[in-house]
Coordinates of C-alpha atoms in Angstrom, one line a residue:
Chain A
M1 CA 61.2 88.2 54.8
S2 CA 64.4 87.2 57.1
R3 CA 65.0 90.2 59.8
L4 CA 67.5 92.8 58.8
P5 CA 70.4 93.6 61.5
D6 CA 69.8 96.2 64.1
L7 CA 71.0 99.0 64.0
P8 CA 74.1 99.5 66.1
P9 CA 73.6 102.5 68.7
I10 CA 75.6 105.5 68.0
T11 CA 76.6 108.5 70.6
L12 CA 76.6 111.9 69.0
P13 CA 79.3 114.6 70.2
A14 CA 78.3 117.7 72.0
S15 CA 76.7 120.4 70.1
P16 CA 79.5 121.9 68.2
S17 CA 80.8 125.5 68.3
M18 CA 79.6 128.3 66.0
A19 CA 82.8 128.1 64.3
S20 CA 82.9 125.0 63.6
A21 CA 79.1 124.6 62.6
L22 CA 80.1 127.5 59.8
A23 CA 83.1 125.5 58.8
L24 CA 81.0 122.3 58.3
H25 CA 78.2 123.9 56.2
A26 CA 80.7 125.5 54.0
G27 CA 82.8 122.7 53.7
L28 CA 79.4 120.7 52.8
H29 CA 78.4 123.0 50.3
L30 CA 81.7 123.1 48.7
R31 CA 82.1 119.6 48.5
R32 CA 78.6 119.2 47.3
S33 CA 79.1 121.4 44.6
L34 CA 82.4 121.2 43.1
K35 CA 81.3 118.6 40.8
L36 CA 81.5 118.8 36.9
R37 CA 77.7 118.3 36.2
R38 CA 77.0 121.2 38.8
M39 CA 79.8 123.7 37.5
F40 CA 79.1 122.8 33.9
P41 CA 77.0 126.0 33.2
A42 CA 79.1 128.5 34.7
L43 CA 82.2 126.8 33.0
L44 CA 80.4 127.2 29.7
L45 CA 79.6 130.7 30.4
I46 CA 83.1 131.5 31.0
A47 CA 84.1 129.5 27.6
L48 CA 81.5 131.5 25.6
V49 CA 82.9 135.0 27.3
V50 CA 86.4 133.8 26.9
A51 CA 85.8 132.8 22.9
A52 CA 83.8 136.2 22.7
G53 CA 86.6 138.1 23.8
A54 CA 89.0 136.6 21.6
G55 CA 86.8 137.0 18.6
I56 CA 86.2 140.5 19.5
A57 CA 89.8 141.1 19.8
R58 CA 90.8 139.8 16.7
V59 CA 88.3 142.1 14.5
S60 CA 89.2 145.2 17.2
A61 CA 92.9 144.8 17.4
G62 CA 93.1 148.5 16.6
Q63 CA 91.5 149.9 19.4
P64 CA 92.8 147.6 22.8
L65 CA 92.1 150.4 25.6
A66 CA 88.0 150.2 24.3
L67 CA 88.2 146.7 23.9
L68 CA 89.5 145.7 27.3
T69 CA 86.8 148.1 28.9
F70 CA 84.3 146.5 26.8
L71 CA 85.6 142.7 27.7
S72 CA 86.2 144.0 31.8
T73 CA 82.5 144.8 31.8
L74 CA 81.2 141.8 29.9
G75 CA 82.9 139.8 32.9
V76 CA 81.1 141.6 35.2
R77 CA 77.6 140.6 33.8
A78 CA 79.0 137.0 33.5
V79 CA 80.0 136.9 37.0
G80 CA 76.3 138.0 37.6
L81 CA 75.3 135.4 35.7
I82 CA 77.5 132.8 37.7
A83 CA 76.3 134.3 40.9
L84 CA 72.6 133.9 40.1
G85 CA 73.2 130.4 39.2
M86 CA 75.0 129.5 42.4
G87 CA 73.6 131.7 44.6
T88 CA 70.0 131.0 44.4
R89 CA 70.7 127.2 44.0
A90 CA 72.7 127.6 47.3
L91 CA 69.5 127.7 49.1
R92 CA 66.4 127.2 46.8
A93 CA 67.2 123.7 45.5
D94 CA 67.4 122.1 49.0
A95 CA 64.4 124.5 49.8
D96 CA 62.2 123.3 46.6
H97 CA 62.9 119.9 47.6
G98 CA 61.9 120.3 51.0
A99 CA 65.2 119.1 52.2
L100 CA 66.3 122.3 53.8
S101 CA 64.6 121.8 57.2
A102 CA 66.3 118.6 57.5
F103 CA 69.2 120.8 58.1
L104 CA 68.1 123.3 60.1
L105 CA 66.6 120.8 62.8
R106 CA 70.2 121.4 64.2
P107 CA 69.7 124.6 66.4
R108 CA 73.1 126.1 65.2
A109 CA 72.4 125.5 61.7
A110 CA 69.8 128.7 61.6
V111 CA 72.7 131.1 61.5
A112 CA 75.6 128.4 60.4
L113 CA 73.9 127.5 57.3
P114 CA 73.1 130.4 55.2
I115 CA 76.3 132.1 56.4
G116 CA 78.2 128.8 55.7
R117 CA 76.9 128.3 52.0
L118 CA 77.0 132.3 51.2
F119 CA 80.8 132.1 52.2
A120 CA 81.4 128.8 50.1
T121 CA 79.0 130.3 47.0
I122 CA 81.6 133.5 47.1
I123 CA 84.7 131.3 47.2
M124 CA 83.2 129.4 44.3
V125 CA 82.0 132.3 42.6
S126 CA 85.3 134.1 42.9
T127 CA 87.4 131.5 42.1
L128 CA 85.9 131.0 38.5
A129 CA 85.5 135.1 38.2
V130 CA 89.5 135.4 38.5
F131 CA 89.8 132.3 36.3
M132 CA 87.9 134.1 33.7
A133 CA 89.4 137.6 34.4
V134 CA 93.0 135.5 33.4
A135 CA 91.3 133.3 31.0
V136 CA 90.4 136.7 29.0
Q137 CA 93.6 137.9 29.5
G138 CA 95.1 134.9 28.0
A139 CA 92.6 134.8 24.9
A140 CA 93.6 138.7 24.3
L141 CA 97.3 137.7 24.4
A142 CA 96.6 134.9 21.9
V143 CA 95.4 137.2 19.5
A144 CA 98.5 139.6 19.8
L145 CA 96.3 142.2 21.9
P146 CA 98.5 143.9 24.4
V147 CA 97.6 143.3 28.0
E148 CA 97.5 146.2 30.4
W149 CA 99.0 144.3 33.4
A150 CA 98.7 147.7 35.5
R151 CA 94.6 147.1 35.3
M152 CA 95.1 143.5 35.9
P153 CA 94.8 144.3 40.0
Y154 CA 91.5 146.2 39.6
I155 CA 90.0 143.9 37.1
I156 CA 90.4 141.0 39.6
C157 CA 89.7 143.3 42.7
G158 CA 86.3 144.1 40.7
Y159 CA 85.3 140.6 40.0
V160 CA 86.0 139.3 43.6
L161 CA 83.6 142.3 44.8
A162 CA 80.9 141.3 42.2
S163 CA 80.9 137.7 43.4
V164 CA 80.6 139.1 46.9
G165 CA 77.8 141.5 46.2
Y166 CA 75.8 139.4 43.4
T167 CA 76.3 136.2 45.7
A168 CA 75.0 137.7 48.9
L169 CA 72.1 139.6 46.6
F170 CA 70.9 136.6 45.2
M171 CA 71.1 134.4 48.2
L172 CA 68.9 136.8 49.8
F173 CA 66.4 136.4 47.1
A174 CA 66.7 132.9 47.5
S175 CA 65.7 133.0 51.2
L176 CA 62.8 135.1 50.4
L177 CA 61.4 134.2 47.2
R178 CA 60.5 131.2 45.4
P179 CA 61.0 131.8 41.8
A180 CA 64.4 133.3 42.7
A181 CA 66.2 132.6 39.9
A182 CA 63.6 134.3 37.4
I183 CA 63.4 137.6 40.0
G184 CA 67.5 137.4 39.7
L185 CA 67.3 137.5 36.0
A186 CA 64.7 140.1 36.0
W187 CA 67.1 142.1 38.0
L188 CA 70.2 141.8 36.4
V189 CA 68.5 143.0 33.1
L190 CA 66.3 145.7 34.7
I191 CA 68.0 147.0 37.4
D192 CA 71.6 146.2 37.1
L193 CA 71.9 147.1 33.3
G194 CA 68.7 149.6 33.1
L195 CA 69.0 151.4 36.2
G196 CA 73.2 151.2 36.4
N197 CA 72.9 152.9 32.5
L198 CA 70.1 155.5 33.5
S199 CA 71.4 156.4 37.1
D200 CA 75.1 156.3 38.5
R201 CA 74.3 156.8 42.0
L202 CA 70.7 154.7 41.7
G203 CA 72.9 152.0 39.7
R204 CA 75.0 151.6 43.0
L205 CA 72.1 149.7 44.6
T206 CA 73.1 146.7 42.6
P207 CA 76.7 145.1 42.4
G208 CA 77.0 145.6 38.6
P209 CA 77.9 149.4 38.0
S210 CA 79.9 149.6 40.9
A211 CA 82.3 146.5 40.1
A212 CA 82.5 147.8 36.4
S213 CA 83.8 151.1 37.9
I214 CA 86.4 149.1 39.5
V215 CA 87.5 147.0 36.8
N216 CA 87.4 150.6 34.3
F217 CA 89.8 152.6 36.7
D218 CA 92.4 153.8 35.1
P219 CA 95.4 152.8 37.1
D220 CA 97.3 156.0 36.0
L221 CA 95.0 158.0 38.6
S222 CA 95.8 158.4 42.0
L223 CA 93.7 156.1 44.2
W224 CA 93.7 159.4 47.0
G225 CA 92.5 161.9 44.6
S226 CA 89.1 163.0 43.1
A227 CA 89.0 160.1 40.8
G228 CA 89.8 157.9 43.7
L229 CA 86.8 158.5 45.2
D230 CA 84.5 156.7 42.9
L231 CA 86.5 153.8 43.2
W232 CA 86.2 153.9 46.7
F233 CA 82.3 154.5 47.1
S234 CA 81.8 151.5 44.4
V235 CA 84.0 149.3 47.2
L236 CA 82.0 150.8 49.8
S237 CA 78.9 150.3 48.0
I238 CA 79.2 146.4 47.3
V239 CA 80.5 146.3 51.3
V240 CA 77.3 147.7 52.5
L241 CA 74.9 146.0 49.9
T242 CA 76.3 142.5 51.1
V243 CA 76.4 143.2 54.5
M244 CA 72.5 144.1 54.6
C245 CA 71.7 141.5 52.1
A246 CA 73.7 138.8 54.3
G247 CA 72.0 140.2 57.5
I248 CA 68.3 140.0 56.1
T249 CA 68.9 136.5 55.0
L250 CA 70.1 135.6 58.4
W251 CA 67.1 137.3 60.2
R252 CA 65.2 135.2 57.5
F253 CA 66.7 132.0 59.0
R254 CA 66.1 132.9 62.5
G255 CA 62.4 132.9 62.2
D256 CA 60.2 130.4 60.5
V257 CA 62.4 127.9 57.7
P258 CA 61.9 129.2 54.3
E259 CA 59.8 127.0 52.2
Chain B
M1 CA 53.1 106.5 80.9
S2 CA 54.5 107.3 84.4
E3 CA 54.6 111.1 85.3
A4 CA 58.3 110.4 86.2
V5 CA 59.4 109.7 82.7
P6 CA 60.7 113.3 81.0
E7 CA 58.6 115.1 79.0
V8 CA 59.9 115.3 75.4
L9 CA 57.7 117.9 74.0
R10 CA 55.2 120.4 75.6
L11 CA 52.9 123.0 73.7
E12 CA 51.2 125.4 76.0
R13 CA 48.1 126.9 74.5
C14 CA 49.9 127.3 71.1
T15 CA 48.2 128.9 68.3
R16 CA 50.0 129.1 64.6
R17 CA 48.2 131.7 62.3
F18 CA 49.3 131.9 58.5
G19 CA 47.8 135.2 57.5
S20 CA 44.1 134.9 58.6
R21 CA 44.0 131.1 58.4
V22 CA 44.3 129.4 61.9
A23 CA 46.4 126.2 61.2
L24 CA 46.4 125.1 64.8
L25 CA 44.3 126.6 67.9
D26 CA 45.0 126.9 71.3
A27 CA 46.5 123.5 71.4
T28 CA 47.7 122.1 75.0
L29 CA 49.7 118.9 75.4
S30 CA 52.5 117.2 76.6
L31 CA 54.2 114.2 75.5
R32 CA 56.7 111.3 76.8
P33 CA 58.7 108.8 75.0
G34 CA 56.5 106.1 73.4
L35 CA 54.7 105.9 69.8
V36 CA 52.1 108.9 69.4
G37 CA 49.5 108.7 66.4
L38 CA 48.8 112.1 65.2
L39 CA 45.6 111.7 63.3
G40 CA 43.3 114.2 61.4
P41 CA 41.7 114.5 58.2
N42 CA 43.4 116.5 55.7
G43 CA 43.9 120.0 56.4
A44 CA 43.5 119.4 60.1
G45 CA 46.8 121.0 61.2
K46 CA 49.1 117.8 61.2
T47 CA 52.1 119.1 59.3
T48 CA 51.7 122.8 61.2
F49 CA 51.6 120.7 64.7
L50 CA 55.0 118.8 63.4
R51 CA 56.8 121.7 61.9
L52 CA 56.2 123.5 65.3
A53 CA 57.3 120.4 67.2
A54 CA 60.1 120.3 65.2
G55 CA 60.7 124.3 65.8
L56 CA 60.9 124.9 62.1
I57 CA 58.2 127.3 62.9
G58 CA 57.4 129.3 66.0
P59 CA 53.8 129.6 67.5
T60 CA 52.1 133.0 66.9
S61 CA 50.9 132.6 70.5
G62 CA 52.0 130.3 73.3
T63 CA 54.9 128.4 73.9
V64 CA 56.9 125.2 72.9
S65 CA 59.3 123.3 74.9
W66 CA 61.6 120.5 74.6
L67 CA 63.1 117.8 77.1
G68 CA 62.1 119.6 80.1
G69 CA 61.9 123.3 79.3
H70 CA 64.7 123.9 76.8
Q71 CA 63.5 126.6 74.2
R72 CA 63.5 126.7 70.1
R73 CA 67.3 127.1 68.8
D74 CA 68.9 126.0 72.3
P75 CA 72.2 124.5 71.2
A76 CA 71.2 121.8 73.9
L77 CA 68.7 120.1 71.5
A78 CA 71.6 119.9 68.9
N79 CA 70.2 116.2 67.9
A80 CA 67.4 115.8 70.0
I81 CA 65.2 116.3 67.2
S82 CA 64.6 114.5 63.9
M83 CA 61.9 114.7 61.2
A84 CA 60.8 113.2 57.7
S85 CA 58.8 115.5 56.0
D86 CA 55.8 114.4 53.8
G87 CA 56.5 115.4 50.4
D88 CA 59.8 115.1 48.7
Q89 CA 62.1 116.3 51.4
L90 CA 65.3 115.1 49.1
P91 CA 67.9 116.4 46.9
V92 CA 67.6 114.7 43.9
S93 CA 71.0 115.2 42.3
D94 CA 72.5 113.6 45.5
T95 CA 73.0 110.3 46.1
A96 CA 71.1 108.2 49.2
Q97 CA 74.1 107.5 51.0
E98 CA 75.6 111.1 50.3
F99 CA 72.3 112.8 51.7
V100 CA 72.1 110.8 54.5
A101 CA 76.0 111.2 55.3
M102 CA 75.8 115.0 54.6
L103 CA 72.7 115.0 57.6
L104 CA 74.9 112.8 60.0
Q105 CA 77.8 115.3 59.7
C106 CA 75.7 118.2 60.6
A107 CA 74.7 116.5 63.8
G108 CA 78.4 116.1 64.5
L109 CA 79.8 112.7 63.0
T110 CA 83.1 113.0 61.1
G111 CA 83.3 112.1 57.4
D112 CA 83.9 108.7 57.9
Q113 CA 81.5 107.8 60.6
A114 CA 78.8 109.2 58.8
D115 CA 79.4 107.2 55.6
E116 CA 79.5 104.3 57.7
R117 CA 76.1 105.0 59.5
A118 CA 74.5 106.0 56.4
E119 CA 75.5 102.7 54.7
Q120 CA 73.9 101.1 58.1
V121 CA 70.7 102.6 58.0
L122 CA 70.2 102.3 54.4
R123 CA 71.0 98.6 54.3
R124 CA 68.8 98.1 56.9
L125 CA 65.9 99.9 55.2
G126 CA 66.9 97.8 51.9
L127 CA 68.7 100.3 50.2
A128 CA 72.1 98.4 50.0
E129 CA 72.1 98.4 46.1
K130 CA 70.9 101.9 46.1
L131 CA 73.6 103.5 48.2
D132 CA 75.4 105.5 45.0
A133 CA 72.5 105.8 42.7
P134 CA 71.0 109.5 42.2
I135 CA 68.3 109.8 44.4
S136 CA 66.2 111.3 41.3
T137 CA 66.5 107.5 39.8
L138 CA 65.0 105.8 43.1
S139 CA 61.2 104.6 42.9
R140 CA 58.6 106.5 45.2
G141 CA 59.0 104.0 47.8
Q142 CA 62.8 103.6 47.6
R143 CA 62.8 107.8 48.4
Q144 CA 60.4 107.1 50.9
R145 CA 62.8 105.2 52.4
V146 CA 66.0 107.4 52.1
K147 CA 63.8 109.9 54.0
L148 CA 63.2 107.9 56.9
A149 CA 66.7 106.5 56.7
Q150 CA 68.1 110.1 57.6
A151 CA 65.1 110.4 60.4
L152 CA 66.1 107.4 61.9
A153 CA 69.9 107.1 61.6
L154 CA 70.2 109.5 64.5
P155 CA 69.3 108.6 68.4
A156 CA 66.8 111.5 68.4
S157 CA 64.9 112.2 71.4
L158 CA 62.1 113.5 69.7
V159 CA 61.5 111.6 65.9
L160 CA 58.5 113.3 63.8
L161 CA 57.3 111.2 60.8
D162 CA 54.8 113.0 58.6
E163 CA 52.9 110.2 56.5
P164 CA 55.8 107.9 57.1
L165 CA 54.3 104.8 55.4
N166 CA 53.1 106.7 52.2
G167 CA 54.3 104.5 49.5
L168 CA 55.8 101.5 50.8
D169 CA 54.3 97.9 50.5
P170 CA 53.2 96.2 53.3
V171 CA 56.4 94.2 54.0
W172 CA 58.4 97.8 54.2
R173 CA 55.4 98.9 56.2
M174 CA 56.0 96.7 59.1
E175 CA 59.7 96.7 58.8
V176 CA 59.3 100.4 59.2
A177 CA 56.7 100.2 61.9
T178 CA 59.6 97.8 63.4
L179 CA 62.3 100.7 63.4
M180 CA 59.5 102.8 64.9
N181 CA 59.0 100.9 67.6
E182 CA 62.7 100.1 68.2
A183 CA 63.2 103.9 68.4
A184 CA 60.5 104.2 71.1
E185 CA 61.9 101.5 73.0
R186 CA 65.3 103.4 73.0
G187 CA 63.4 106.2 74.8
A188 CA 62.4 108.1 72.0
C189 CA 59.0 109.9 71.6
V190 CA 58.2 109.2 68.0
I191 CA 55.4 111.1 66.5
V192 CA 53.8 109.4 63.3
S193 CA 51.2 111.3 61.5
S194 CA 48.9 110.0 59.3
H195 CA 45.1 110.4 58.0
I196 CA 44.8 106.5 57.3
L197 CA 43.4 105.7 61.1
E198 CA 43.5 102.1 60.8
E199 CA 47.4 102.5 60.1
V200 CA 48.0 104.4 63.3
E201 CA 45.8 102.6 65.7
A202 CA 47.7 99.4 64.8
I203 CA 51.0 100.9 65.6
C204 CA 50.7 103.5 68.1
E205 CA 49.8 103.5 71.6
R206 CA 48.9 107.0 71.9
L207 CA 46.7 108.9 69.9
V208 CA 46.2 112.7 69.3
L209 CA 43.6 114.0 67.5
L210 CA 43.3 117.0 65.3
Y211 CA 40.2 118.4 63.8
R212 CA 40.2 122.3 62.2
G213 CA 43.2 123.2 63.8
R214 CA 42.2 121.9 67.2
V215 CA 43.8 119.1 69.4
V216 CA 40.2 117.3 70.1
A217 CA 41.3 114.2 72.0
S218 CA 44.7 112.8 73.2
G219 CA 45.3 110.2 75.2
T220 CA 45.8 106.2 75.2
Q221 CA 43.8 104.2 72.5
A222 CA 41.6 102.9 75.8
E223 CA 41.1 106.8 76.8
I224 CA 40.3 107.7 73.1
R225 CA 37.9 104.7 73.3
S226 CA 36.0 105.5 76.5
L227 CA 35.7 109.0 75.0
L228 CA 33.8 107.4 72.2
S229 CA 31.5 105.4 74.4
T230 CA 30.3 108.7 76.2
R231 CA 29.7 110.1 72.9
G232 CA 26.3 108.9 71.1
T233 CA 26.5 105.5 69.5
A234 CA 24.6 102.9 68.0
V235 CA 24.3 98.9 67.8
R236 CA 23.2 97.5 64.6
V237 CA 21.3 94.0 65.4
S238 CA 20.8 91.9 62.5
T239 CA 17.9 89.4 63.1
D240 CA 15.1 87.7 61.8
Q241 CA 12.6 89.6 64.0
P242 CA 13.5 92.8 64.2
R243 CA 10.0 94.2 65.2
E244 CA 10.0 91.9 68.2
L245 CA 13.3 93.0 69.4
A246 CA 12.8 96.5 68.9
R247 CA 9.5 96.3 71.0
A248 CA 11.7 94.3 73.6
L249 CA 14.5 97.0 73.6
L250 CA 11.9 99.7 74.0
V251 CA 11.3 98.6 77.5
D252 CA 14.8 100.2 78.7
A253 CA 14.6 103.6 79.4
E254 CA 18.2 104.1 78.2
I255 CA 17.5 103.3 74.9
S256 CA 16.8 106.7 73.1
A257 CA 15.7 105.6 69.6
L258 CA 15.1 103.0 67.4
Q259 CA 15.4 102.5 63.5
F260 CA 14.5 99.8 61.3
E261 CA 16.6 98.4 58.4
P262 CA 15.6 95.4 56.2
G263 CA 16.6 92.3 58.6
A264 CA 17.9 94.5 61.2
V265 CA 17.2 96.8 64.4
I266 CA 19.4 99.8 65.1
A267 CA 19.4 101.0 68.7
H268 CA 20.5 104.0 69.6
A269 CA 21.8 105.4 73.2
S270 CA 23.7 108.0 75.0
Q271 CA 26.0 105.3 76.2
L272 CA 27.5 102.2 74.5
A273 CA 27.5 100.1 77.8
A274 CA 23.5 101.1 78.1
V275 CA 22.8 99.5 74.8
H276 CA 25.0 96.4 75.8
S277 CA 23.3 96.2 79.2
A278 CA 19.8 96.4 77.6
L279 CA 20.5 93.7 74.9
P280 CA 20.8 90.3 76.4
A281 CA 17.3 90.6 78.1
A282 CA 15.7 91.7 75.2
I283 CA 16.8 89.1 72.9
V284 CA 15.8 86.6 75.3
S285 CA 12.2 87.8 76.0
S286 CA 11.8 88.5 72.2
G287 CA 13.1 85.1 71.3
A288 CA 14.9 86.5 68.3
K289 CA 17.3 84.8 66.4
I290 CA 20.5 87.1 66.2
A291 CA 23.1 86.6 63.1
E292 CA 25.1 89.5 63.7
I293 CA 25.9 92.4 66.2
E294 CA 28.0 95.4 65.3
T295 CA 28.9 98.6 66.9
Q296 CA 28.7 101.7 65.1
G297 CA 30.5 104.8 66.2
D298 CA 33.0 103.0 68.4
D299 CA 36.0 103.7 65.8
L300 CA 37.9 106.9 65.0
V301 CA 36.4 107.2 61.5
S302 CA 33.2 108.0 63.5
L303 CA 34.6 110.1 66.1
F304 CA 36.0 112.4 63.2
A305 CA 32.6 112.2 61.5
A306 CA 30.7 112.8 65.0
L307 CA 33.2 115.8 65.6
G308 CA 32.6 117.5 62.0
E309 CA 28.7 117.0 63.1
E310 CA 29.7 119.1 66.5
M311 CA 31.7 121.7 64.6
R312 CA 29.2 122.4 61.8

């Protein structure tokens, strides 16, 4: 065999700052994930929710408020499923193929990789969630259902917070457990749906019930009165849960690399 | 290797446990630039050693330091270590170039620089036609080369390769060995783990022998061989007159035991040199015609067998 050409020497820049390392990992994850074949499951789920919304709207046009509440809550569950797929994949796919260690050889990566990928995944899930909210409303309009525009900020806010909370929760699962997707699905069914319906307070341990109470907040009520307390409590629950999950994920990466 | 050459990796009384299982026990080692073979049977602790050396896991007790005392996660080690693990280690839905370029971007290259460098190293490893192919479509040998490409693309000071020649055909084994040599000549410490002794003996100047989590020997091949020669050894002599030759050998006090096989006699001694010095006189005095002289126990297989006996 003829000799292959030698590799030219390269000089690498000095260690990047933490901020640029974070941006790098977030950017790489976004670039890697924003491909049709990877987004397809999430887009299909959104299409199903929108189609279901349009269909139900057509047969229940007499009860617009109840219908809107139902659709918003359904949307929160769909956000949970999207975050489950994207959140677990963000860490688990590389860990399962043993490629995570190649990224984590860089000292900054132990912090920058999980947080960067968390940011990137939150951006993707939130964008899809907002797109879904708009599409559902569009579908409602298409079947001549009145849209309550005053509720839209709450719906979007609830979806974004659900995206943040769920993504952090499922990325934590992915950093700790190999069958993270299966456990996440069981969590959505047993804890999110089950516990959320059984106990209002305990339901706040998971993002679904909190996000559902935000999207269904009555805009005619005062944000600062007694009715608003539940709304703020829901926001606080999701923020605290997100910070806790992100903190534990980070701690997990400071130790041995997850396998 | 001269002491003036900087130390790349140092393990000081390192023990690593996984629950109750001890994967590495009390390992003390200092490695400098060059090609180092990490040898041991399956389960000896090679992968744990490499993961400790990469800083991917920490020791349960003891210390690991890099490049003259830097600790794990020290930003000064930003691009000092590269590794190709055993197993898949590849995201199958990325293309080869995407994957290597992504890791190079993590090392600080810009997108364009990373793409260019990834292409160079993949071409060097014979993957010019597969740059844009998803990794899932590559053969086992091609995947192995992608894995090696990402480790050899960086000018790292410590290059850790876990079973790097697995799945490669003889031509690519030689080419990868050349690349490893180039990295070592550049000043890197290249640690190559394998359980195939002959493979590592042929490539590496220094060896580290692991057995059941312990570093049982380390040094140059010559040093390891001298260690072997101080262990009990045997020489098998094929001859037409085994009994006469045995009688002549018995005169030498250094010969501890004799064993007969059809057409051969095996002389045992505590040191190989003792048999070698006794043989010429015994051959002359017995008048035996010699067909073959074969030293048993001077290779690494025998060393591991001996270690197994000692630790049983």
